[in-house]
Tab-separated table of C-alpha atoms and ligand atoms in Angstrom:
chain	number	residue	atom	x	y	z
A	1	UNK	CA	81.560	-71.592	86.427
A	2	UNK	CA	79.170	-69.273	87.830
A	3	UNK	CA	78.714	-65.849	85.714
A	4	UNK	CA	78.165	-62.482	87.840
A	5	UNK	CA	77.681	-59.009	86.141
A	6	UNK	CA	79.799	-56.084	87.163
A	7	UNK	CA	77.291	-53.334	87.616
A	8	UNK	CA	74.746	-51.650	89.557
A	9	UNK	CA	72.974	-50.752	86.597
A	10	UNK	CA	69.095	-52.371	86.585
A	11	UNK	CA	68.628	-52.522	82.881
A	12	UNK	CA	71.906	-53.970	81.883
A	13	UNK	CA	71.253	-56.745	85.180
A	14	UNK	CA	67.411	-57.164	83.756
A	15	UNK	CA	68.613	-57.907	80.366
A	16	UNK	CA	71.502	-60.003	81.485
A	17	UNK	CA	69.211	-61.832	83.434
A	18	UNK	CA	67.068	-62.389	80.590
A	19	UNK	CA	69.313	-64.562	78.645
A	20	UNK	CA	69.263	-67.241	82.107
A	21	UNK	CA	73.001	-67.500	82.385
A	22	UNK	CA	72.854	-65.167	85.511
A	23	UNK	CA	74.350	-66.442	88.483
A	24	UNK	CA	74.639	-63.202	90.815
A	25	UNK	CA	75.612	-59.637	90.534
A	26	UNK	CA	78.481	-57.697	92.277
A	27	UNK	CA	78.242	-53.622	92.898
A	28	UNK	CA	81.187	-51.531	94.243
A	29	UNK	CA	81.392	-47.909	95.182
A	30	UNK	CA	82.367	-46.561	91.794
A	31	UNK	CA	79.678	-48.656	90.044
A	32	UNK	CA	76.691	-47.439	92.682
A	33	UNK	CA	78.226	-43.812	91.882
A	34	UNK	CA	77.159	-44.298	88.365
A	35	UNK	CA	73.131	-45.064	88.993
A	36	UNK	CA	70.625	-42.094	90.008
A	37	UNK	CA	68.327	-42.772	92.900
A	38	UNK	CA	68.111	-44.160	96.372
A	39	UNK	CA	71.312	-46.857	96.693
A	40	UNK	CA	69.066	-49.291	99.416
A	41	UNK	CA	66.132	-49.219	96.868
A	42	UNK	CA	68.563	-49.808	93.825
A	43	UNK	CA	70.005	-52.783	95.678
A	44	UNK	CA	66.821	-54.013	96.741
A	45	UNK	CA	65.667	-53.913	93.286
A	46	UNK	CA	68.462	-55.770	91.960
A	47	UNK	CA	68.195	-58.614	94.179
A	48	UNK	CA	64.668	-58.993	93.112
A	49	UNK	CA	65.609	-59.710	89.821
A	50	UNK	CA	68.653	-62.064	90.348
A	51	UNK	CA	67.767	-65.237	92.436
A	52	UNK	CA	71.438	-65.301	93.606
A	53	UNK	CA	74.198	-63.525	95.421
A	54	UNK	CA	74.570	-59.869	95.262
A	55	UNK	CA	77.429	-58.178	96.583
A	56	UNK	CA	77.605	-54.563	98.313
A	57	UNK	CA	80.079	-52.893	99.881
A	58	UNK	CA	80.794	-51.478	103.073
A	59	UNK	CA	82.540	-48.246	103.297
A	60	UNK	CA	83.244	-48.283	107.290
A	61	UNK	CA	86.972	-48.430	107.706
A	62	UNK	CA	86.599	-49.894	111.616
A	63	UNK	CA	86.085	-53.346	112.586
A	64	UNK	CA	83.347	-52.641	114.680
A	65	UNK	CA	81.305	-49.722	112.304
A	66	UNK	CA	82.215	-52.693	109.114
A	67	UNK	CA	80.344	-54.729	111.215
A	68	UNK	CA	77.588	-52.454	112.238
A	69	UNK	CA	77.406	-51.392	108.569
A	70	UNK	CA	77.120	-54.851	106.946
A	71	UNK	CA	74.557	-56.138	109.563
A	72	UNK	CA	71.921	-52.633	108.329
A	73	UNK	CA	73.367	-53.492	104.268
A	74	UNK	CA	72.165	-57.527	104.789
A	75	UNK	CA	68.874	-56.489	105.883
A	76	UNK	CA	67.850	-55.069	102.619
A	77	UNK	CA	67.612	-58.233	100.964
A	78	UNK	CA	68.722	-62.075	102.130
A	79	UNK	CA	70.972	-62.369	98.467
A	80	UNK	CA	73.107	-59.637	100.106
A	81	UNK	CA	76.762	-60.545	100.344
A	82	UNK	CA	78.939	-57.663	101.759
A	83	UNK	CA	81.967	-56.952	99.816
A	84	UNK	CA	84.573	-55.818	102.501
A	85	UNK	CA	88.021	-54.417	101.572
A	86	UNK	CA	91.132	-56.424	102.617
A	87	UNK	CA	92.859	-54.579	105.871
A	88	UNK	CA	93.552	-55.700	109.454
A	89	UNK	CA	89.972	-54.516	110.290
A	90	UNK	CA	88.202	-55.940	107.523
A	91	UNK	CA	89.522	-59.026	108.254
A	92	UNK	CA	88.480	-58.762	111.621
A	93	UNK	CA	85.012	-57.796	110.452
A	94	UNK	CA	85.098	-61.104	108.173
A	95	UNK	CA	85.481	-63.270	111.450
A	96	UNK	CA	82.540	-62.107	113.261
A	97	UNK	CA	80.410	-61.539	110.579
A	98	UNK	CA	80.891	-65.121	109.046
A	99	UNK	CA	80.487	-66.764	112.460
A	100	UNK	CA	76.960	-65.125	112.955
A	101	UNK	CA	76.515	-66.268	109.145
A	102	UNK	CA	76.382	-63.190	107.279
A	103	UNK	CA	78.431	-63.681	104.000
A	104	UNK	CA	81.339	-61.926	103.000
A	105	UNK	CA	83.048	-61.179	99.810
A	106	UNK	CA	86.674	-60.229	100.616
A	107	UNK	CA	87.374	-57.306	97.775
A	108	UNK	CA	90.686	-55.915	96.893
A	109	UNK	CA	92.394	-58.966	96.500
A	110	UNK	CA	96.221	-58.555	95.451
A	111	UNK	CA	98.239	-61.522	96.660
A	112	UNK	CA	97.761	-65.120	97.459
A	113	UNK	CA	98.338	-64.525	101.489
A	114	UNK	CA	95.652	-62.088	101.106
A	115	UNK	CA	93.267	-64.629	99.950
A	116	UNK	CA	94.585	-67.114	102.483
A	117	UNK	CA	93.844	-64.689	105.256
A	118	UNK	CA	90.353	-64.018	103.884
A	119	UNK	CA	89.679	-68.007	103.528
A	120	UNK	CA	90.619	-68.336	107.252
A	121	UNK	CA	88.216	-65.613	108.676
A	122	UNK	CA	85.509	-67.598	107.022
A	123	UNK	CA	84.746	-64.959	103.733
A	124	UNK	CA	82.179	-67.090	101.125
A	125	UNK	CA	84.215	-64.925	98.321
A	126	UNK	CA	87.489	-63.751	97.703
A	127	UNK	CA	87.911	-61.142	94.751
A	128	UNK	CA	91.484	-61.055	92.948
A	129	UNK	CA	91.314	-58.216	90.642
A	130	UNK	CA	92.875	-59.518	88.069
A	131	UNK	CA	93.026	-56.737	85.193
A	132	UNK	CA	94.074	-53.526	87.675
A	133	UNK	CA	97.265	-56.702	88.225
A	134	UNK	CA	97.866	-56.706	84.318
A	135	UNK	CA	97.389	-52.220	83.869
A	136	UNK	CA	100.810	-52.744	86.251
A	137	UNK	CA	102.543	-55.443	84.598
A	138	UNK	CA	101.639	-58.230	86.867
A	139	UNK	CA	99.429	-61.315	85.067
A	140	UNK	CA	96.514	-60.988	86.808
A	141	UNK	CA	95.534	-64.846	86.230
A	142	UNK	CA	98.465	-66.300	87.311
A	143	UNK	CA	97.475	-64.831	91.305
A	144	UNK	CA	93.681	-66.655	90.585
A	145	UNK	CA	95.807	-69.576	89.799
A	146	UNK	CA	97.769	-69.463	93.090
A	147	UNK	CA	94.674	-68.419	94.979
A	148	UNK	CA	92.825	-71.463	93.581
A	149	UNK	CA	96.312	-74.215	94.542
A	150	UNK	CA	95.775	-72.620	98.370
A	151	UNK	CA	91.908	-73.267	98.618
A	152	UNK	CA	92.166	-76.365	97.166
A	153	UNK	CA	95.211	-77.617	99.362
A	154	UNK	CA	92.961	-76.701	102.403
A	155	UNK	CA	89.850	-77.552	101.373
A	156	UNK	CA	88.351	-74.025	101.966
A	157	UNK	CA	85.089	-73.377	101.339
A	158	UNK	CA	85.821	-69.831	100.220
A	159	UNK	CA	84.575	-69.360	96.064
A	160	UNK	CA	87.409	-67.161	94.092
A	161	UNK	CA	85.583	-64.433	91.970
A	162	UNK	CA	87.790	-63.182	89.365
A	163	UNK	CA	86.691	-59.654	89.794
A	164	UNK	CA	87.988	-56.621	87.268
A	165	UNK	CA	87.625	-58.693	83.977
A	166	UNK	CA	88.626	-56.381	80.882
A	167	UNK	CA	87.825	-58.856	78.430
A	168	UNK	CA	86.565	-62.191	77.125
A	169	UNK	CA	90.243	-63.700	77.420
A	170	UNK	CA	89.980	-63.261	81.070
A	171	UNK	CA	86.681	-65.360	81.351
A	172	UNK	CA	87.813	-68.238	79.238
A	173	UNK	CA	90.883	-68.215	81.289
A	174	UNK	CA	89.069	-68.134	84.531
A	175	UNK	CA	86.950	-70.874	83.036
A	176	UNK	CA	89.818	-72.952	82.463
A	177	UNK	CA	91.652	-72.382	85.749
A	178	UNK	CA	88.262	-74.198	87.603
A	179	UNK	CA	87.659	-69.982	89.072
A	180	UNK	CA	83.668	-70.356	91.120
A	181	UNK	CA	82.860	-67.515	89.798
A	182	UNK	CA	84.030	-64.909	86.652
A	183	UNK	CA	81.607	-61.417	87.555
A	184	UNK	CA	81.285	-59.843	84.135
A	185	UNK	CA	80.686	-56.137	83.012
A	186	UNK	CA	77.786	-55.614	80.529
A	187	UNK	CA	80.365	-54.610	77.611
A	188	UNK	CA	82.386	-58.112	78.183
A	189	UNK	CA	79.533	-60.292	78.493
A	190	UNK	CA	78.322	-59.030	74.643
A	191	UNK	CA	81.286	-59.615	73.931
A	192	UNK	CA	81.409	-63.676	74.361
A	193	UNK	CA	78.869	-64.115	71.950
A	194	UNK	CA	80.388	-62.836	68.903
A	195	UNK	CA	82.487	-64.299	66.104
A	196	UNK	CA	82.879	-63.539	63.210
A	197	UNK	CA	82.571	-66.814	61.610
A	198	UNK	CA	79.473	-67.102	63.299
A	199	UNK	CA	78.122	-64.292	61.560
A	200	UNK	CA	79.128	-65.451	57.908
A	201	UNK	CA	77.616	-68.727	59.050
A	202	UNK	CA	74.656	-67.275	59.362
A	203	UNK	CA	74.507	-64.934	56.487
A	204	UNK	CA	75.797	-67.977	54.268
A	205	UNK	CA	72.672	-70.027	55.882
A	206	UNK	CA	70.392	-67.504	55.715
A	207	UNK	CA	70.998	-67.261	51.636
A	208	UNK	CA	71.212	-70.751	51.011
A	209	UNK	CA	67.734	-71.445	52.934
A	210	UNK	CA	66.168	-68.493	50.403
A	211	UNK	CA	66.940	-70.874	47.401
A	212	UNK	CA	65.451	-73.942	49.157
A	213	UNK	CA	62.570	-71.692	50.142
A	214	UNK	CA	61.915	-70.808	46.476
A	215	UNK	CA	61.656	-74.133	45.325
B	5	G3P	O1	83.833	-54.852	91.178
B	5	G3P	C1	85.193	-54.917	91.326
B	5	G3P	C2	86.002	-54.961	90.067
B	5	G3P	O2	85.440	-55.855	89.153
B	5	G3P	C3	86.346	-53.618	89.483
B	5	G3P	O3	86.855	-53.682	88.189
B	5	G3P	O4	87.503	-52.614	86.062
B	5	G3P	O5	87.227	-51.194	88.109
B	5	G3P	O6	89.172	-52.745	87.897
B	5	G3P	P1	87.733	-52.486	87.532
């Protein structure tokens, strides 16, 4: 499974990067809000770090100004996939921008036919969010499992990233389910290393290999 970080934030993607499990990055509008600066030269940044995909959203809510939009956001950097909200005009957006090869990541992903209509107008992504499902009492993995069935049945190319992960549970589960792609924030990511019983381990290790080092 490929591993994404959640953010927009440079030194959490730099040190994420670091560790050479980093597959790609996805921003939205409320994670770009966060950062200080320019937004093109942020992006621009980021994609210098990461050797993969990184997504960035376009805020035009017309087919035609999506598509204007997300030409000007792909011409920052070749890695740039634009994250486009699902609607009637989004969708429309998808078709012409994956025909002229720009790649989309279909965001705001609720239901199954949502993801079906995104797979048909050609997006490279689809993004259920699968913990603002479970904060209203819907299991947010059980829609990546149905999205998965449908691409598979078809043999879409479209990748599912399970997008609004709360928590290592989510990844594993994602992991499980054969998901492309699990995009990761910072806090959840530090997360999957720890145990505890790793960390006795080691202690216990540590204090054994003190006595052998005495000898
Ligand atoms: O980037 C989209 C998604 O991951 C947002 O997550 O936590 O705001 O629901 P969240």
């Amino acid at each position: 499974m490929k591993i994404f970080i959640d953010t927009a934030n440079l030194e959490q993607i730099k040190e994420v990067d670091s560790w050479g499990i980093l597959d790609g990055v996805t921003t939205n509008p409320s994670l770009v809000a966060k950062e200080t600066g320019d937004f093109k030269t942020n992006i621009r940044k980021i994609c210098e770090v990461v050797g993969g995909p990184v997504s960035v959203e376009a805020m035009s809510t017309k087919a035609e100004e999506i598509h204007k939009e997300a030409k000007e956001l792909a011409k920052i950097h070749t890695n740039v996939v634009i994250k486009i909200p699902m609607t009637e005009e989004g969708i429309k957006a998808t078709s012409m921008l994956s025909k002229e090869g720009v790649k989309v990541n279909m965001t705001l992903i609720f239901s199954a036919n949502q993801a079906l209509l995104a797979a048909k107008a050609g997006a490279a992504y689809v993004s259920p969010f699968v913990g603002r499902l479970d904060d209203v009492g819907q299991d947010g993995m059980d829609l990546v499992s149905e999205i998965l069935d449908i691409l598979d049945n078809y043999g879409y190319p479209t990748e599912v990233i399970v997008a609004s992960v709360r928590h290592p549970i989510h990844v594993s589960q994602a992991a499980r389910m054969g998901a492309h792609v699990a995009t990761i924030p910072y806090d959840v990511l530090k997360k999957m290393f720890k145990h505890p019983l790793t960390d006795i381990g080691i202690n216990r290790f540590q204090k054994d290999w003190e006595n052998v080092a005495k000898r």
